[in-house]
PDB file of C-alpha atoms in Angstrom:
ATOM      1  CA  UNK A  16      83.413  22.934  10.667  1.00  0.00           C
ATOM      2  CA  UNK A  17      85.691  20.826  12.815  1.00  0.00           C
ATOM      3  CA  UNK A  18      85.147  20.387  16.553  1.00  0.00           C
ATOM      4  CA  UNK A  19      86.765  22.872  18.862  1.00  0.00           C
ATOM      5  CA  UNK A  20      89.893  21.498  20.571  1.00  0.00           C
ATOM      6  CA  UNK A  21      89.785  19.976  24.052  1.00  0.00           C
ATOM      7  CA  UNK A  22      91.619  22.123  26.587  1.00  0.00           C
ATOM      8  CA  UNK A  23      91.960  22.621  30.326  1.00  0.00           C
ATOM      9  CA  UNK A  24      91.968  26.350  29.586  1.00  0.00           C
ATOM     10  CA  UNK A  25      88.991  28.374  28.362  1.00  0.00           C
ATOM     11  CA  UNK A  26      88.856  28.535  24.589  1.00  0.00           C
ATOM     12  CA  UNK A  27      89.223  32.009  23.074  1.00  0.00           C
ATOM     13  CA  UNK A  28      87.828  31.694  19.567  1.00  0.00           C
ATOM     14  CA  UNK A  29      88.439  34.308  16.915  1.00  0.00           C
ATOM     15  CA  UNK A  30      85.593  34.487  14.409  1.00  0.00           C
ATOM     16  CA  UNK A  31      86.290  37.878  12.800  1.00  0.00           C
ATOM     17  CA  UNK A  32      89.304  38.332  10.538  1.00  0.00           C
ATOM     18  CA  UNK A  33      88.519  41.677   8.924  1.00  0.00           C
ATOM     19  CA  UNK A  34      91.115  43.857  10.634  1.00  0.00           C
ATOM     20  CA  UNK A  35      94.447  42.560  11.908  1.00  0.00           C
ATOM     21  CA  UNK A  36      95.269  45.758  13.816  1.00  0.00           C
ATOM     22  CA  UNK A  37      91.974  45.602  15.720  1.00  0.00           C
ATOM     23  CA  UNK A  38      92.622  41.924  16.476  1.00  0.00           C
ATOM     24  CA  UNK A  39      96.138  42.588  17.807  1.00  0.00           C
ATOM     25  CA  UNK A  40      94.860  45.411  20.016  1.00  0.00           C
ATOM     26  CA  UNK A  41      92.093  43.182  21.402  1.00  0.00           C
ATOM     27  CA  UNK A  42      94.502  40.276  21.972  1.00  0.00           C
ATOM     28  CA  UNK A  43      96.864  42.626  23.805  1.00  0.00           C
ATOM     29  CA  UNK A  44      94.009  43.843  26.045  1.00  0.00           C
ATOM     30  CA  UNK A  45      92.944  40.270  26.844  1.00  0.00           C
ATOM     31  CA  UNK A  46      96.454  39.043  27.607  1.00  0.00           C
ATOM     32  CA  UNK A  47      97.532  41.939  29.801  1.00  0.00           C
ATOM     33  CA  UNK A  48      97.102  41.246  33.530  1.00  0.00           C
ATOM     34  CA  UNK A  49      95.118  43.736  35.617  1.00  0.00           C
ATOM     35  CA  UNK A  50      96.701  45.791  38.409  1.00  0.00           C
ATOM     36  CA  UNK A  51      96.345  42.802  40.781  1.00  0.00           C
ATOM     37  CA  UNK A  52      98.036  40.525  38.234  1.00  0.00           C
ATOM     38  CA  UNK A  53      94.846  38.599  37.437  1.00  0.00           C
ATOM     39  CA  UNK A  54      94.547  37.170  33.937  1.00  0.00           C
ATOM     40  CA  UNK A  55      92.108  34.831  32.159  1.00  0.00           C
ATOM     41  CA  UNK A  56      93.436  31.366  31.412  1.00  0.00           C
ATOM     42  CA  UNK A  57      92.863  31.109  27.706  1.00  0.00           C
ATOM     43  CA  UNK A  58      93.720  28.830  24.812  1.00  0.00           C
ATOM     44  CA  UNK A  59      93.641  30.772  21.581  1.00  0.00           C
ATOM     45  CA  UNK A  60      91.789  29.275  18.630  1.00  0.00           C
ATOM     46  CA  UNK A  61      92.860  31.517  15.752  1.00  0.00           C
ATOM     47  CA  UNK A  62      91.683  29.527  12.737  1.00  0.00           C
ATOM     48  CA  UNK A  63      89.784  30.795   9.682  1.00  0.00           C
ATOM     49  CA  UNK A  64      87.786  27.546   9.893  1.00  0.00           C
ATOM     50  CA  UNK A  65      85.640  29.406  12.464  1.00  0.00           C
ATOM     51  CA  UNK A  66      85.252  32.645  10.514  1.00  0.00           C
ATOM     52  CA  UNK A  67      81.778  34.103  11.057  1.00  0.00           C
ATOM     53  CA  UNK A  68      80.731  31.113  13.183  1.00  0.00           C
ATOM     54  CA  UNK A  69      77.605  31.790  15.188  1.00  0.00           C
ATOM     55  CA  UNK A  70      77.327  31.187  18.930  1.00  0.00           C
ATOM     56  CA  UNK A  71      75.042  28.222  18.150  1.00  0.00           C
ATOM     57  CA  UNK A  72      77.616  26.699  15.806  1.00  0.00           C
ATOM     58  CA  UNK A  73      80.421  27.167  18.332  1.00  0.00           C
ATOM     59  CA  UNK A  74      78.373  25.672  21.130  1.00  0.00           C
ATOM     60  CA  UNK A  75      77.611  22.624  18.978  1.00  0.00           C
ATOM     61  CA  UNK A  76      81.348  22.198  18.236  1.00  0.00           C
ATOM     62  CA  UNK A  77      82.405  22.535  21.895  1.00  0.00           C
ATOM     63  CA  UNK A  78      82.602  19.904  24.661  1.00  0.00           C
ATOM     64  CA  UNK A  79      79.452  19.335  26.775  1.00  0.00           C
ATOM     65  CA  UNK A  80      80.617  21.669  29.537  1.00  0.00           C
ATOM     66  CA  UNK A  81      82.169  24.737  28.045  1.00  0.00           C
ATOM     67  CA  UNK A  82      83.099  28.283  28.735  1.00  0.00           C
ATOM     68  CA  UNK A  83      83.942  29.959  25.451  1.00  0.00           C
ATOM     69  CA  UNK A  84      85.152  33.479  24.781  1.00  0.00           C
ATOM     70  CA  UNK A  85      84.485  34.762  21.282  1.00  0.00           C
ATOM     71  CA  UNK A  86      86.241  37.551  19.464  1.00  0.00           C
ATOM     72  CA  UNK A  87      83.480  38.307  16.961  1.00  0.00           C
ATOM     73  CA  UNK A  88      82.762  41.376  14.834  1.00  0.00           C
ATOM     74  CA  UNK A  89      81.159  43.224  17.776  1.00  0.00           C
ATOM     75  CA  UNK A  90      84.180  42.546  20.010  1.00  0.00           C
ATOM     76  CA  UNK A  91      86.526  43.920  17.377  1.00  0.00           C
ATOM     77  CA  UNK A  92      84.550  46.954  16.286  1.00  0.00           C
ATOM     78  CA  UNK A  93      82.263  48.193  19.039  1.00  0.00           C
ATOM     79  CA  UNK A  94      83.363  50.735  21.665  1.00  0.00           C
ATOM     80  CA  UNK A  95      84.859  48.970  24.706  1.00  0.00           C
ATOM     81  CA  UNK A  96      85.441  45.768  22.634  1.00  0.00           C
ATOM     82  CA  UNK A  97      82.819  43.667  24.459  1.00  0.00           C
ATOM     83  CA  UNK A  98      83.772  40.028  24.068  1.00  0.00           C
ATOM     84  CA  UNK A  99      81.066  37.385  23.850  1.00  0.00           C
ATOM     85  CA  UNK A 100      81.207  34.771  26.625  1.00  0.00           C
ATOM     86  CA  UNK A 101      79.218  31.591  26.132  1.00  0.00           C
ATOM     87  CA  UNK A 102      78.537  29.298  29.075  1.00  0.00           C
ATOM     88  CA  UNK A 103      77.154  25.846  28.167  1.00  0.00           C
ATOM     89  CA  UNK A 104      76.326  23.195  30.727  1.00  0.00           C
ATOM     90  CA  UNK A 105      73.657  20.536  31.214  1.00  0.00           C
ATOM     91  CA  UNK A 106      71.967  21.410  27.906  1.00  0.00           C
ATOM     92  CA  UNK A 107      71.633  25.091  28.809  1.00  0.00           C
ATOM     93  CA  UNK A 108      73.469  27.884  27.016  1.00  0.00           C
ATOM     94  CA  UNK A 109      73.857  31.423  28.310  1.00  0.00           C
ATOM     95  CA  UNK A 110      75.602  34.404  26.765  1.00  0.00           C
ATOM     96  CA  UNK A 111      77.035  37.590  28.150  1.00  0.00           C
ATOM     97  CA  UNK A 112      79.329  40.312  26.858  1.00  0.00           C
ATOM     98  CA  UNK A 113      82.287  41.455  28.919  1.00  0.00           C
ATOM     99  CA  UNK A 114      84.875  44.200  28.501  1.00  0.00           C
ATOM    100  CA  UNK A 115      88.377  42.765  28.073  1.00  0.00           C
ATOM    101  CA  UNK A 116      89.694  44.127  31.387  1.00  0.00           C
ATOM    102  CA  UNK A 117      87.023  42.150  33.289  1.00  0.00           C
ATOM    103  CA  UNK A 118      87.302  38.899  31.360  1.00  0.00           C
ATOM    104  CA  UNK A 119      89.602  37.410  33.994  1.00  0.00           C
ATOM    105  CA  UNK A 120      86.849  37.750  36.621  1.00  0.00           C
ATOM    106  CA  UNK A 121      84.322  35.676  34.708  1.00  0.00           C
ATOM    107  CA  UNK A 122      86.847  33.165  33.393  1.00  0.00           C
ATOM    108  CA  UNK A 123      88.693  32.584  36.674  1.00  0.00           C
ATOM    109  CA  UNK A 124      85.593  32.392  38.874  1.00  0.00           C
ATOM    110  CA  UNK A 125      83.471  30.212  36.573  1.00  0.00           C
ATOM    111  CA  UNK A 126      86.342  27.844  35.765  1.00  0.00           C
ATOM    112  CA  UNK A 127      87.131  27.390  39.443  1.00  0.00           C
ATOM    113  CA  UNK A 128      83.462  27.252  40.462  1.00  0.00           C
ATOM    114  CA  UNK A 129      84.006  30.177  42.874  1.00  0.00           C
ATOM    115  CA  UNK A 130      80.917  32.005  41.587  1.00  0.00           C
ATOM    116  CA  UNK A 131      77.810  31.191  39.613  1.00  0.00           C
ATOM    117  CA  UNK A 132      77.068  32.462  36.141  1.00  0.00           C
ATOM    118  CA  UNK A 133      73.985  34.273  37.397  1.00  0.00           C
ATOM    119  CA  UNK A 134      76.141  36.528  39.607  1.00  0.00           C
ATOM    120  CA  UNK A 135      77.852  37.892  36.505  1.00  0.00           C
ATOM    121  CA  UNK A 136      74.671  38.043  34.428  1.00  0.00           C
ATOM    122  CA  UNK A 137      72.899  39.925  37.228  1.00  0.00           C
ATOM    123  CA  UNK A 138      75.808  42.400  37.463  1.00  0.00           C
ATOM    124  CA  UNK A 139      75.762  43.195  33.754  1.00  0.00           C
ATOM    125  CA  UNK A 140      74.650  46.683  32.785  1.00  0.00           C
ATOM    126  CA  UNK A 141      71.352  47.323  31.001  1.00  0.00           C
ATOM    127  CA  UNK A 142      73.112  46.869  27.647  1.00  0.00           C
ATOM    128  CA  UNK A 143      74.109  43.288  28.606  1.00  0.00           C
ATOM    129  CA  UNK A 144      77.809  44.028  29.137  1.00  0.00           C
ATOM    130  CA  UNK A 145      79.607  43.036  32.312  1.00  0.00           C
ATOM    131  CA  UNK A 146      82.004  45.791  33.357  1.00  0.00           C
ATOM    132  CA  UNK A 147      82.823  44.499  36.852  1.00  0.00           C
ATOM    133  CA  UNK A 148      81.235  44.577  40.254  1.00  0.00           C
TER     134      UNK A 148
END
């Protein structure tokens, strides 16, 4: 697999290509601002090169410091469409799922260093999904 592209925006990597309608619905949910007009700053990576890539593979293909959002099979098929967010820095890698309507919160605040990853991880529900504060 080729390296993920460099970007000032957070990479949004599609790894599941089984249902185009599900993908379009998820993309619409992710790119629709919330009621306060907040939106995640994303660069779409929609390339079959990354089909079925694991979080470990994606992390290895990403820059040293990375915040990645992954549209995997779970995100496209599970209720609430929980996206996988991968945060890699200083040799550590953490993962968390987030509902699309709260993606902006993690992406904006981590990218701008307004909040720490642990604040989002600690606020996740028992099933490991962040649904907001």
